[in-house]
mmCIF file of C-alpha atoms (C1' of nucleotides) in Angstrom:
data_model
loop_
_atom_site.group_PDB
_atom_site.id
_atom_site.type_symbol
_atom_site.label_atom_id
_atom_site.label_comp_id
_atom_site.label_asym_id
_atom_site.label_seq_id
_atom_site.Cartn_x
_atom_site.Cartn_y
_atom_site.Cartn_z
ATOM 1 C CA MET H 166 -41.513 28.283 19.335
ATOM 2 C CA GLY H 167 -43.191 27.833 15.849
ATOM 3 C CA ARG H 168 -43.505 31.462 13.165
ATOM 4 C CA SER H 169 -46.796 33.224 14.254
ATOM 5 C CA PRO H 170 -49.131 33.141 11.512
ATOM 6 C CA CYS H 171 -48.404 36.075 9.396
ATOM 7 C CA CYS H 172 -52.268 37.230 10.257
ATOM 8 C CA GLU H 173 -54.926 36.099 12.253
ATOM 9 C CA LYS H 174 -56.673 33.962 9.945
ATOM 10 C CA ALA H 175 -59.747 33.552 12.123
ATOM 11 C CA HIS H 176 -60.894 36.499 10.499
ATOM 12 C CA THR H 177 -59.723 37.004 7.217
ATOM 13 C CA ASN H 178 -61.598 35.416 3.557
ATOM 14 C CA LYS H 179 -60.619 33.365 1.709
ATOM 15 C CA GLY H 180 -61.685 32.644 -1.641
ATOM 16 C CA ALA H 181 -62.229 34.605 -4.722
ATOM 17 C CA TRP H 182 -62.015 38.656 -4.084
ATOM 18 C CA THR H 183 -65.407 40.379 -4.437
ATOM 19 C CA LYS H 184 -65.283 43.503 -7.034
ATOM 20 C CA GLU H 185 -65.272 46.026 -3.675
ATOM 21 C CA GLU H 186 -62.010 43.891 -2.329
ATOM 22 C CA ASP H 187 -60.790 44.698 -5.647
ATOM 23 C CA GLN H 188 -61.884 48.323 -5.427
ATOM 24 C CA ARG H 189 -60.055 49.214 -2.177
ATOM 25 C CA LEU H 190 -56.939 47.625 -3.083
ATOM 26 C CA ILE H 191 -56.679 49.318 -6.008
ATOM 27 C CA ASP H 192 -57.810 52.514 -4.021
ATOM 28 C CA TYR H 193 -55.273 51.898 -0.822
ATOM 29 C CA ILE H 194 -52.391 51.169 -3.734
ATOM 30 C CA ARG H 195 -53.151 53.995 -5.522
ATOM 31 C CA ALA H 196 -52.568 56.279 -2.686
ATOM 32 C CA HIS H 197 -50.181 54.570 -0.222
ATOM 33 C CA GLY H 198 -48.373 52.950 -2.388
ATOM 34 C CA GLU H 199 -46.805 49.265 -2.177
ATOM 35 C CA GLY H 200 -45.695 48.994 0.991
ATOM 36 C CA CYS H 201 -45.996 46.688 4.437
ATOM 37 C CA TRP H 202 -48.737 44.038 3.313
ATOM 38 C CA ARG H 203 -48.844 43.170 6.700
ATOM 39 C CA SER H 204 -50.188 45.734 7.713
ATOM 40 C CA LEU H 205 -51.812 47.161 4.610
ATOM 41 C CA PRO H 206 -55.040 45.244 5.008
ATOM 42 C CA LYS H 207 -56.499 46.413 8.195
ATOM 43 C CA ALA H 208 -55.319 50.196 6.599
ATOM 44 C CA ALA H 209 -57.173 49.207 3.165
ATOM 45 C CA GLY H 210 -60.324 48.114 5.519
ATOM 46 C CA LEU H 211 -59.272 44.250 4.243
ATOM 47 C CA LEU H 212 -60.638 41.194 5.653
ATOM 48 C CA ARG H 213 -57.782 39.344 3.866
ATOM 49 C CA CYS H 214 -53.972 38.646 4.471
ATOM 50 C CA GLY H 215 -51.456 40.274 3.488
ATOM 51 C CA LYS H 216 -49.898 37.792 1.854
ATOM 52 C CA SER H 217 -52.625 37.100 -0.072
ATOM 53 C CA CYS H 218 -53.064 41.384 -0.881
ATOM 54 C CA ARG H 219 -50.333 40.422 -2.420
ATOM 55 C CA LEU H 220 -50.965 38.133 -4.663
ATOM 56 C CA ARG H 221 -53.950 39.318 -5.463
ATOM 57 C CA TRP H 222 -52.334 42.882 -6.457
ATOM 58 C CA ILE H 223 -49.311 41.618 -8.124
ATOM 59 C CA ASN H 224 -51.546 38.721 -10.174
ATOM 60 C CA TYR H 225 -54.468 40.116 -10.851
ATOM 61 C CA LEU H 226 -54.308 44.103 -10.240
ATOM 62 C CA ARG H 227 -51.133 45.390 -10.731
ATOM 63 C CA PRO H 228 -52.031 47.686 -14.030
ATOM 64 C CA ASP H 229 -49.053 47.181 -16.277
ATOM 65 C CA LEU H 230 -50.581 43.530 -16.538
ATOM 66 C CA LYS H 231 -50.717 42.647 -20.113
ATOM 67 C CA ARG H 232 -54.219 40.129 -20.041
ATOM 68 C CA GLY H 233 -55.224 37.393 -23.332
ATOM 69 C CA ASN H 234 -53.649 34.520 -25.049
ATOM 70 C CA PHE H 235 -49.900 34.313 -25.034
ATOM 71 C CA THR H 236 -48.318 34.738 -28.101
ATOM 72 C CA GLU H 237 -45.993 32.239 -30.308
ATOM 73 C CA GLU H 238 -43.300 34.712 -29.817
ATOM 74 C CA GLU H 239 -43.708 34.637 -25.580
ATOM 75 C CA ASP H 240 -44.483 30.637 -25.505
ATOM 76 C CA GLU H 241 -40.665 30.407 -27.267
ATOM 77 C CA LEU H 242 -39.138 32.686 -25.361
ATOM 78 C CA ILE H 243 -40.178 30.753 -22.197
ATOM 79 C CA ILE H 244 -39.471 27.503 -23.721
ATOM 80 C CA LYS H 245 -35.722 29.118 -24.009
ATOM 81 C CA LEU H 246 -35.518 31.073 -20.171
ATOM 82 C CA HIS H 247 -36.950 27.415 -18.519
ATOM 83 C CA SER H 248 -34.105 25.385 -20.825
ATOM 84 C CA LEU H 249 -31.465 27.725 -18.893
ATOM 85 C CA LEU H 250 -33.580 28.835 -15.943
ATOM 86 C CA GLY H 251 -35.457 25.963 -14.745
ATOM 87 C CA ASN H 252 -38.350 26.427 -12.764
ATOM 88 C CA LYS H 253 -37.433 29.767 -11.805
ATOM 89 C CA TRP H 254 -40.621 31.636 -12.757
ATOM 90 C CA SER H 255 -40.571 34.782 -11.261
ATOM 91 C CA LEU H 256 -36.892 34.869 -12.994
ATOM 92 C CA ILE H 257 -39.215 34.240 -16.518
ATOM 93 C CA ALA H 258 -41.309 36.373 -15.213
ATOM 94 C CA GLY H 259 -39.000 39.073 -15.629
ATOM 95 C CA ARG H 260 -38.181 38.524 -19.490
ATOM 96 C CA LEU H 261 -42.188 39.314 -20.147
ATOM 97 C CA PRO H 262 -43.086 42.282 -19.481
ATOM 98 C CA GLY H 263 -46.479 42.278 -18.815
ATOM 99 C CA ARG H 264 -46.716 38.508 -17.678
ATOM 100 C CA THR H 265 -46.312 37.581 -13.958
ATOM 101 C CA ASP H 266 -45.024 33.917 -12.541
ATOM 102 C CA ASN H 267 -47.960 32.975 -11.507
ATOM 103 C CA GLU H 268 -49.241 33.346 -14.945
ATOM 104 C CA ILE H 269 -46.386 31.705 -16.899
ATOM 105 C CA LYS H 270 -46.345 29.019 -14.382
ATOM 106 C CA ASN H 271 -50.085 28.063 -14.859
ATOM 107 C CA TYR H 272 -49.465 28.614 -18.829
ATOM 108 C CA TRP H 273 -46.222 26.313 -18.405
ATOM 109 C CA ASN H 274 -48.273 23.296 -16.889
ATOM 110 C CA THR H 275 -51.144 23.919 -19.174
ATOM 111 C CA HIS H 276 -50.451 24.562 -22.441
ATOM 112 C CA ILE H 277 -46.578 24.485 -22.982
ATOM 113 C CA LYS H 278 -45.083 21.402 -21.246
ATOM 114 C CA ARG H 279 -48.474 19.375 -23.438
ATOM 115 C CA LYS H 280 -46.439 21.084 -26.184
ATOM 116 C CA LEU H 281 -43.423 20.233 -25.921
ATOM 117 C CA ILE H 282 -44.499 16.659 -25.899
ATOM 118 C CA SER H 283 -45.908 16.307 -28.413
ATOM 119 C CA ARG H 284 -42.514 17.713 -30.233
ATOM 120 C CA GLY H 285 -41.037 14.722 -28.944
ATOM 121 C CA ILE H 286 -39.496 16.713 -25.884
ATOM 122 C CA ASP H 287 -39.318 17.005 -21.519
ATOM 123 C CA PRO H 288 -40.351 19.428 -20.314
ATOM 124 C CA GLN H 289 -38.209 19.057 -17.725
ATOM 125 C CA THR H 290 -34.956 18.435 -18.988
ATOM 126 C CA HIS H 291 -35.953 20.193 -23.068
ATOM 127 C CA ARG H 292 -33.941 16.469 -24.034
ATOM 128 C CA PRO H 293 -35.278 14.448 -26.792
ATOM 129 C CA LEU H 294 -37.980 12.338 -24.921
ATOM 130 C CA LYS H 295 -36.506 9.021 -26.083
ATOM 131 C CA GLU H 296 -32.982 10.565 -24.985
ATOM 132 C CA THR H 297 -34.290 10.634 -20.978
ATOM 133 C CA ALA H 298 -36.205 7.981 -20.961
ATOM 134 C CA ALA H 299 -32.948 5.970 -22.276
ATOM 135 C CA MET H 300 -31.319 7.474 -19.090
ATOM 136 C CA ALA H 301 -33.673 6.966 -16.770
ATOM 137 C CA THR H 302 -33.290 3.638 -17.436
ATOM 138 C CA ALA H 303 -29.453 3.602 -17.304
ATOM 139 C CA THR H 304 -29.734 4.988 -14.189
ATOM 140 C CA ASN H 305 -32.314 3.561 -12.524
ATOM 141 C CA THR H 306 -34.384 6.651 -12.034
ATOM 142 C CA ILE H 307 -35.408 5.903 -8.463
ATOM 143 C CA ALA H 308 -31.542 5.311 -6.652
ATOM 144 C CA ALA H 309 -29.671 8.493 -6.780
ATOM 145 C CA PRO H 310 -25.876 7.652 -8.159
ATOM 146 C CA THR H 311 -23.674 6.568 -5.620
ATOM 147 C CA GLU H 312 -20.223 6.968 -4.980
ATOM 148 C CA LEU H 313 -19.207 4.297 -6.426
ATOM 149 C CA ASP H 314 -21.335 5.359 -9.481
ATOM 150 C CA PHE H 315 -19.011 8.452 -9.295
ATOM 151 C CA ARG H 316 -15.704 6.181 -9.462
ATOM 152 C CA ASN H 317 -17.194 4.163 -12.083
ATOM 153 C CA ALA H 318 -18.709 5.657 -14.445
ATOM 154 C CA PRO H 319 -17.558 5.790 -18.000
ATOM 155 C CA LYS H 320 -14.994 8.149 -19.120
ATOM 156 C CA SER H 321 -17.459 9.124 -21.274
ATOM 157 C CA VAL H 322 -19.068 10.605 -18.525
ATOM 158 C CA PRO H 323 -17.039 13.826 -16.949
ATOM 159 C CA LYS H 324 -16.355 13.582 -13.236
ATOM 160 C CA SER H 325 -17.895 17.301 -12.860
ATOM 161 C CA ASN H 326 -21.282 15.246 -13.863
ATOM 162 C CA PHE H 327 -20.593 14.378 -10.028
ATOM 163 C CA ILE H 328 -22.171 16.551 -7.056
ATOM 164 C CA LYS H 329 -22.408 16.076 -3.660
ATOM 165 C CA THR H 330 -25.232 16.797 -2.760
ATOM 166 C CA PRO H 331 -25.493 19.680 0.448
ATOM 167 C CA SER H 332 -27.852 17.741 2.651
ATOM 168 C CA SER H 333 -26.952 14.268 2.330
ATOM 169 C CA LEU H 334 -23.606 12.515 0.859
ATOM 170 C CA GLU H 335 -25.357 11.313 -1.478
ATOM 171 C CA PHE H 336 -23.866 11.897 -5.131
ATOM 172 C CA LYS H 337 -26.051 12.433 -8.038
ATOM 173 C CA TYR H 338 -25.763 14.029 -11.966
ATOM 174 C CA ASN H 339 -25.250 17.309 -11.765
ATOM 175 C CA GLU H 340 -28.069 18.330 -14.316
ATOM 176 C CA PHE H 341 -26.757 21.760 -15.471
ATOM 177 C CA GLN H 342 -23.440 20.481 -16.129
ATOM 178 C CA LEU H 343 -25.455 17.515 -17.672
ATOM 179 C CA LYS H 344 -27.363 19.705 -19.987
ATOM 180 C CA SER H 345 -24.425 22.600 -20.512
ATOM 181 C CA ASN H 346 -22.487 19.388 -21.961
ATOM 182 C CA ALA H 347 -25.197 18.708 -24.143
ATOM 183 C CA ASP H 348 -25.821 22.442 -25.224
ATOM 184 C CA SER H 349 -22.424 22.931 -25.033
ATOM 185 C CA LEU H 350 -21.846 22.230 -28.678
ATOM 186 C CA GLU H 351 -18.959 19.863 -28.763
ATOM 187 C CA GLU H 352 -17.198 18.635 -32.036
ATOM 188 C CA PRO H 353 -19.491 15.942 -34.246
ATOM 189 C CA ASN H 354 -17.179 13.336 -33.086
ATOM 190 C CA CYS H 355 -17.802 13.319 -29.733
ATOM 191 C CA THR H 356 -20.938 12.647 -30.534
ATOM 192 C CA ALA H 357 -20.914 10.183 -32.330
ATOM 193 C CA SER H 358 -19.005 8.981 -29.460
ATOM 194 C CA SER H 359 -21.889 8.819 -27.211
ATOM 195 C CA GLY H 360 -23.644 6.804 -29.290
ATOM 196 C CA MET H 361 -26.468 9.280 -30.072
ATOM 197 C CA THR H 362 -29.237 9.319 -32.436
ATOM 198 C CA THR H 363 -28.918 11.018 -36.300
ATOM 199 C CA ASP H 364 -32.149 12.636 -35.277
ATOM 200 C CA GLU H 365 -30.177 14.039 -32.278
ATOM 201 C CA GLU H 366 -26.760 14.594 -34.043
ATOM 202 C CA GLN H 367 -29.492 16.750 -36.577
ATOM 203 C CA GLN H 368 -30.792 18.554 -33.919
ATOM 204 C CA GLN H 369 -27.486 19.634 -32.162
ATOM 205 C CA LEU H 370 -25.971 20.588 -35.117
ATOM 206 C CA HIS H 371 -28.926 22.801 -35.666
ATOM 207 C CA LYS H 372 -28.649 24.387 -32.052
ATOM 208 C CA LYS H 373 -24.993 25.338 -33.240
ATOM 209 C CA LYS H 374 -26.026 26.631 -36.336
ATOM 210 C CA GLN H 375 -28.044 28.633 -34.424
ATOM 211 C CA TYR H 376 -25.452 29.873 -32.350
ATOM 212 C CA ASP H 377 -22.871 30.193 -34.951
ATOM 213 C CA ASN H 378 -25.752 32.129 -36.873
ATOM 214 C CA PRO H 379 -27.923 33.637 -34.668
ATOM 215 C CA SER H 380 -29.598 36.008 -37.656
ATOM 216 C CA ASP H 381 -30.680 32.324 -39.058
ATOM 217 C CA GLY H 382 -34.045 31.997 -37.856
ATOM 218 C CA GLU H 383 -35.407 33.049 -35.366
ATOM 219 C CA GLU H 384 -33.045 35.364 -32.745
ATOM 220 C CA LEU H 385 -33.872 36.537 -28.938
ATOM 221 C CA ASN H 386 -32.456 38.935 -26.337
ATOM 222 C CA LEU H 387 -31.887 37.378 -24.000
ATOM 223 C CA GLU H 388 -30.122 39.920 -21.554
ATOM 224 C CA LEU H 389 -30.938 37.511 -17.921
ATOM 225 C CA SER H 390 -29.885 39.226 -15.422
ATOM 226 C CA ILE H 391 -28.893 35.831 -12.887
ATOM 227 C CA GLY H 392 -27.932 37.505 -9.212
ATOM 228 C CA ILE H 393 -24.370 36.438 -9.231
ATOM 229 C CA SER H 394 -23.036 39.268 -8.385
ATOM 230 C CA SER H 395 -19.124 40.584 -8.431
ATOM 231 C CA ALA H 396 -18.298 39.964 -5.017
ATOM 232 C CA ASP H 397 -19.521 36.428 -5.569
ATOM 233 C CA SER H 398 -18.007 36.151 -8.994
ATOM 234 C CA SER H 399 -14.022 35.275 -7.424
ATOM 235 C CA ARG H 400 -16.032 32.579 -5.186
ATOM 236 C CA VAL H 401 -17.477 31.380 -8.910
ATOM 237 C CA SER H 402 -14.107 30.749 -9.825
ATOM 238 C CA SER H 403 -13.123 28.778 -7.287
ATOM 239 C CA ALA H 404 -16.469 26.826 -7.738
ATOM 240 C CA ASN H 405 -15.097 25.878 -11.294
ATOM 241 C CA SER H 406 -12.160 24.179 -10.266
ATOM 242 C CA ALA H 407 -14.286 22.443 -7.025
ATOM 243 C CA GLU H 408 -15.722 20.681 -9.657
ATOM 244 C CA SER H 409 -13.253 18.682 -10.986
ATOM 245 C CA LYS H 410 -13.010 18.065 -7.068
ATOM 246 C CA PRO H 411 -15.899 17.698 -5.566
ATOM 247 C CA LYS H 412 -15.729 18.386 -1.719
ATOM 248 C CA LEU H 413 -18.471 21.387 -1.106
ATOM 249 C CA GLY H 414 -20.043 22.797 2.153
ATOM 250 C CA ASN H 415 -23.027 24.293 1.790
ATOM 251 C CA ASN H 416 -21.453 27.266 0.755
ATOM 252 C CA ASN H 417 -19.705 26.138 -1.438
ATOM 253 C CA PHE H 418 -22.953 24.158 -3.459
ATOM 254 C CA GLN H 419 -24.497 27.317 -3.724
ATOM 255 C CA PHE H 420 -21.521 29.263 -5.722
ATOM 256 C CA LEU H 421 -21.197 25.759 -7.924
ATOM 257 C CA GLU H 422 -24.898 26.493 -8.277
ATOM 258 C CA GLN H 423 -25.044 30.306 -9.165
ATOM 259 C CA ALA H 424 -21.555 28.992 -11.305
ATOM 260 C CA MET H 425 -23.952 26.586 -13.193
ATOM 261 C CA VAL H 426 -26.581 28.909 -14.501
ATOM 262 C CA ALA H 427 -23.898 31.084 -15.019
ATOM 263 C CA LYS H 428 -22.060 28.783 -17.081
ATOM 264 C CA ALA H 429 -25.292 27.641 -18.411
ATOM 265 C CA VAL H 430 -26.040 31.566 -19.793
ATOM 266 C CA CYS H 431 -22.403 32.412 -20.857
ATOM 267 C CA LEU H 432 -22.539 30.870 -24.065
ATOM 268 C CA CYS H 433 -18.713 32.045 -24.505
ATOM 269 C CA TRP H 434 -18.036 29.924 -21.693
ATOM 270 C CA GLN H 435 -20.347 26.817 -23.418
ATOM 271 C CA LEU H 436 -18.080 27.430 -26.951
ATOM 272 C CA GLY H 437 -15.041 26.498 -25.496
ATOM 273 C CA PHE H 438 -13.957 30.629 -25.565
ATOM 274 C CA GLN H 439 -12.532 30.462 -22.010
ATOM 275 C CA THR H 440 -11.276 27.839 -20.227
ATOM 276 C CA SER H 441 -11.837 28.137 -16.470
ATOM 277 C CA GLU H 442 -13.239 31.324 -15.564
ATOM 278 C CA ILE H 443 -17.363 32.938 -16.456
ATOM 279 C CA CYS H 444 -16.324 35.504 -19.044
ATOM 280 C CA SER H 445 -16.534 38.383 -18.822
ATOM 281 C CA ASN H 446 -18.245 39.536 -21.537
ATOM 282 C CA CYS H 447 -21.359 38.072 -20.529
ATOM 283 C CA GLN H 448 -20.684 40.290 -16.624
ATOM 284 C CA ASN H 449 -22.603 43.281 -16.212
ATOM 285 C CA PRO H 450 -20.572 45.901 -14.402
ATOM 286 C CA ASN H 451 -22.697 45.484 -11.578
ATOM 287 C CA GLY H 452 -21.395 41.737 -11.785
ATOM 288 C CA PHE H 453 -24.767 40.345 -13.292
ATOM 289 C CA TYR H 454 -24.065 37.764 -16.264
ATOM 290 C CA ARG H 455 -26.625 38.151 -19.341
ATOM 291 C CA PHE H 456 -26.734 35.803 -22.010
ATOM 292 C CA CYS H 457 -24.354 36.766 -24.441
ATOM 293 C CA ARG H 458 -23.251 36.020 -27.391
ATOM 294 C CA PRO H 459 -19.137 35.617 -28.408
ATOM 295 C CA LEU H 460 -17.588 38.988 -28.982
ATOM 296 C CA ASP H 461 -16.753 38.156 -33.092
ATOM 297 C CA SER H 462 -20.416 37.825 -33.881
ATOM 298 C "C1'" DA K 69 -81.005 17.589 -21.649
ATOM 299 C "C1'" DA K 70 -77.753 16.063 -18.605
ATOM 300 C "C1'" DC K 71 -74.414 14.445 -16.487
ATOM 301 C "C1'" DA K 72 -68.974 13.030 -16.091
ATOM 302 C "C1'" DA K 73 -64.630 14.294 -17.230
ATOM 303 C "C1'" DA K 74 -61.010 17.648 -18.933
ATOM 304 C "C1'" DC K 75 -59.329 22.249 -18.717
ATOM 305 C "C1'" DG K 76 -57.579 26.220 -16.863
ATOM 306 C "C1'" DC K 77 -56.288 29.800 -13.596
ATOM 307 C "C1'" DA K 78 -57.221 32.264 -9.195
ATOM 308 C "C1'" DA K 79 -55.766 31.987 -4.822
ATOM 309 C "C1'" DC K 80 -53.660 29.611 -1.184
ATOM 310 C "C1'" DC K 81 -49.930 26.892 1.427
ATOM 311 C "C1'" DG K 82 -45.464 25.834 3.635
ATOM 312 C "C1'" DC K 83 -40.725 26.833 2.718
ATOM 313 C "C1'" DC K 84 -36.468 30.102 2.150
ATOM 314 C "C1'" DC K 85 -34.412 34.484 3.060
ATOM 315 C "C1'" DA K 86 -32.722 38.519 3.698
ATOM 316 C "C1'" DG K 87 -32.050 42.105 6.859
ATOM 317 C "C1'" DG K 88 -33.252 44.401 11.184
ATOM 318 C "C1'" DA K 89 -32.775 44.292 16.183
ATOM 319 C "C1'" DT V 145 -24.755 35.591 16.766
ATOM 320 C "C1'" DT V 146 -29.298 34.601 17.215
ATOM 321 C "C1'" DC V 147 -33.462 35.177 16.525
ATOM 322 C "C1'" DC V 148 -37.677 37.213 14.850
ATOM 323 C "C1'" DT V 149 -40.530 38.963 10.561
ATOM 324 C "C1'" DG V 150 -41.736 40.356 6.371
ATOM 325 C "C1'" DG V 151 -41.240 39.319 1.654
ATOM 326 C "C1'" DG V 152 -41.138 36.554 -2.001
ATOM 327 C "C1'" DC V 153 -41.212 32.315 -4.475
ATOM 328 C "C1'" DG V 154 -42.660 27.290 -6.589
ATOM 329 C "C1'" DG V 155 -45.849 23.584 -5.975
ATOM 330 C "C1'" DT V 156 -50.468 22.812 -4.982
ATOM 331 C "C1'" DT V 157 -55.389 23.285 -3.963
ATOM 332 C "C1'" DG V 158 -60.194 24.229 -5.339
ATOM 333 C "C1'" DC V 159 -63.653 25.586 -8.115
ATOM 334 C "C1'" DG V 160 -65.376 27.693 -12.484
ATOM 335 C "C1'" DT V 161 -66.007 26.821 -17.090
ATOM 336 C "C1'" DT V 162 -65.759 24.099 -21.274
ATOM 337 C "C1'" DT V 163 -65.553 19.391 -23.914
ATOM 338 C "C1'" DG V 164 -67.200 14.906 -24.731
ATOM 339 C "C1'" DT V 165 -70.943 11.490 -24.846
#
DNA sequence: AACAAACGCAACCGCCCAGGA
DNA sequence: TTCCTGGGCGGTTGCGTTTGT
């Protein structure tokens, strides 16, 4: 049995909202607040799907929305957040007051992608385009790495860069780990052995400089809150150890993903201040992780 | 001025997940 | 434990607007 539709589509309007519809929705929410979206359309006298009302309110009618162009600061913040969070538009939107996930998503697709490409940066990986292209060639992009690849991976590629996907037993590169490694600002002699170009070395050194001296250049207060509850944090550490020995069920995979996010966010971890645990310095009392700097900075 | 192509954004779609019965 | 529902999310579509020829 399929699930019932969220509303009776035969009797709902679709497409652009009229001013009258907007006003009805605004009036209703002013009077009753945001509540059950399913019953709202009928109660408000709207021939719309509840989801449509929710979208219209959240993306367009909410009074706290900031309209108008994105500022340069917002651009850079979005780029940085995207490099940490990927296409988690709602999380990114949570860091930009007055902006909606839909707005940011559209802006990303229409402006920022191009901006990054023009800078020679891959908008998905946030790595130099030539590096991404080289990696795509090396991994043959289409075929996912196999267990054989896992076994035969060169020493320079940590085994922890491979994880087992939960849906199949294919091995695939752990992008988060790769990114984390790239951003982990290893010793310069390590980068030399990885065949990195001078430009790339300089970029990493520049990154390292930024992390070492946050006041040097733009400084961002990335008080990120990412949902790893304290209840799960113990499992995060077990997920850490699981990395060195990939053997993951669905739940463990989730925890590993969360651990990766925490690590990506936890600068202390990236900088090697912590060996196997996510540092407590990056964890809020409520168990959420935030982007932080090492204690002594 | 007319047309086509490109662009930008609001809105929709379908899936996922948490919570309650 | 299972099923159902509502809310939320990311990806995609469609259409109005802008730009180029």
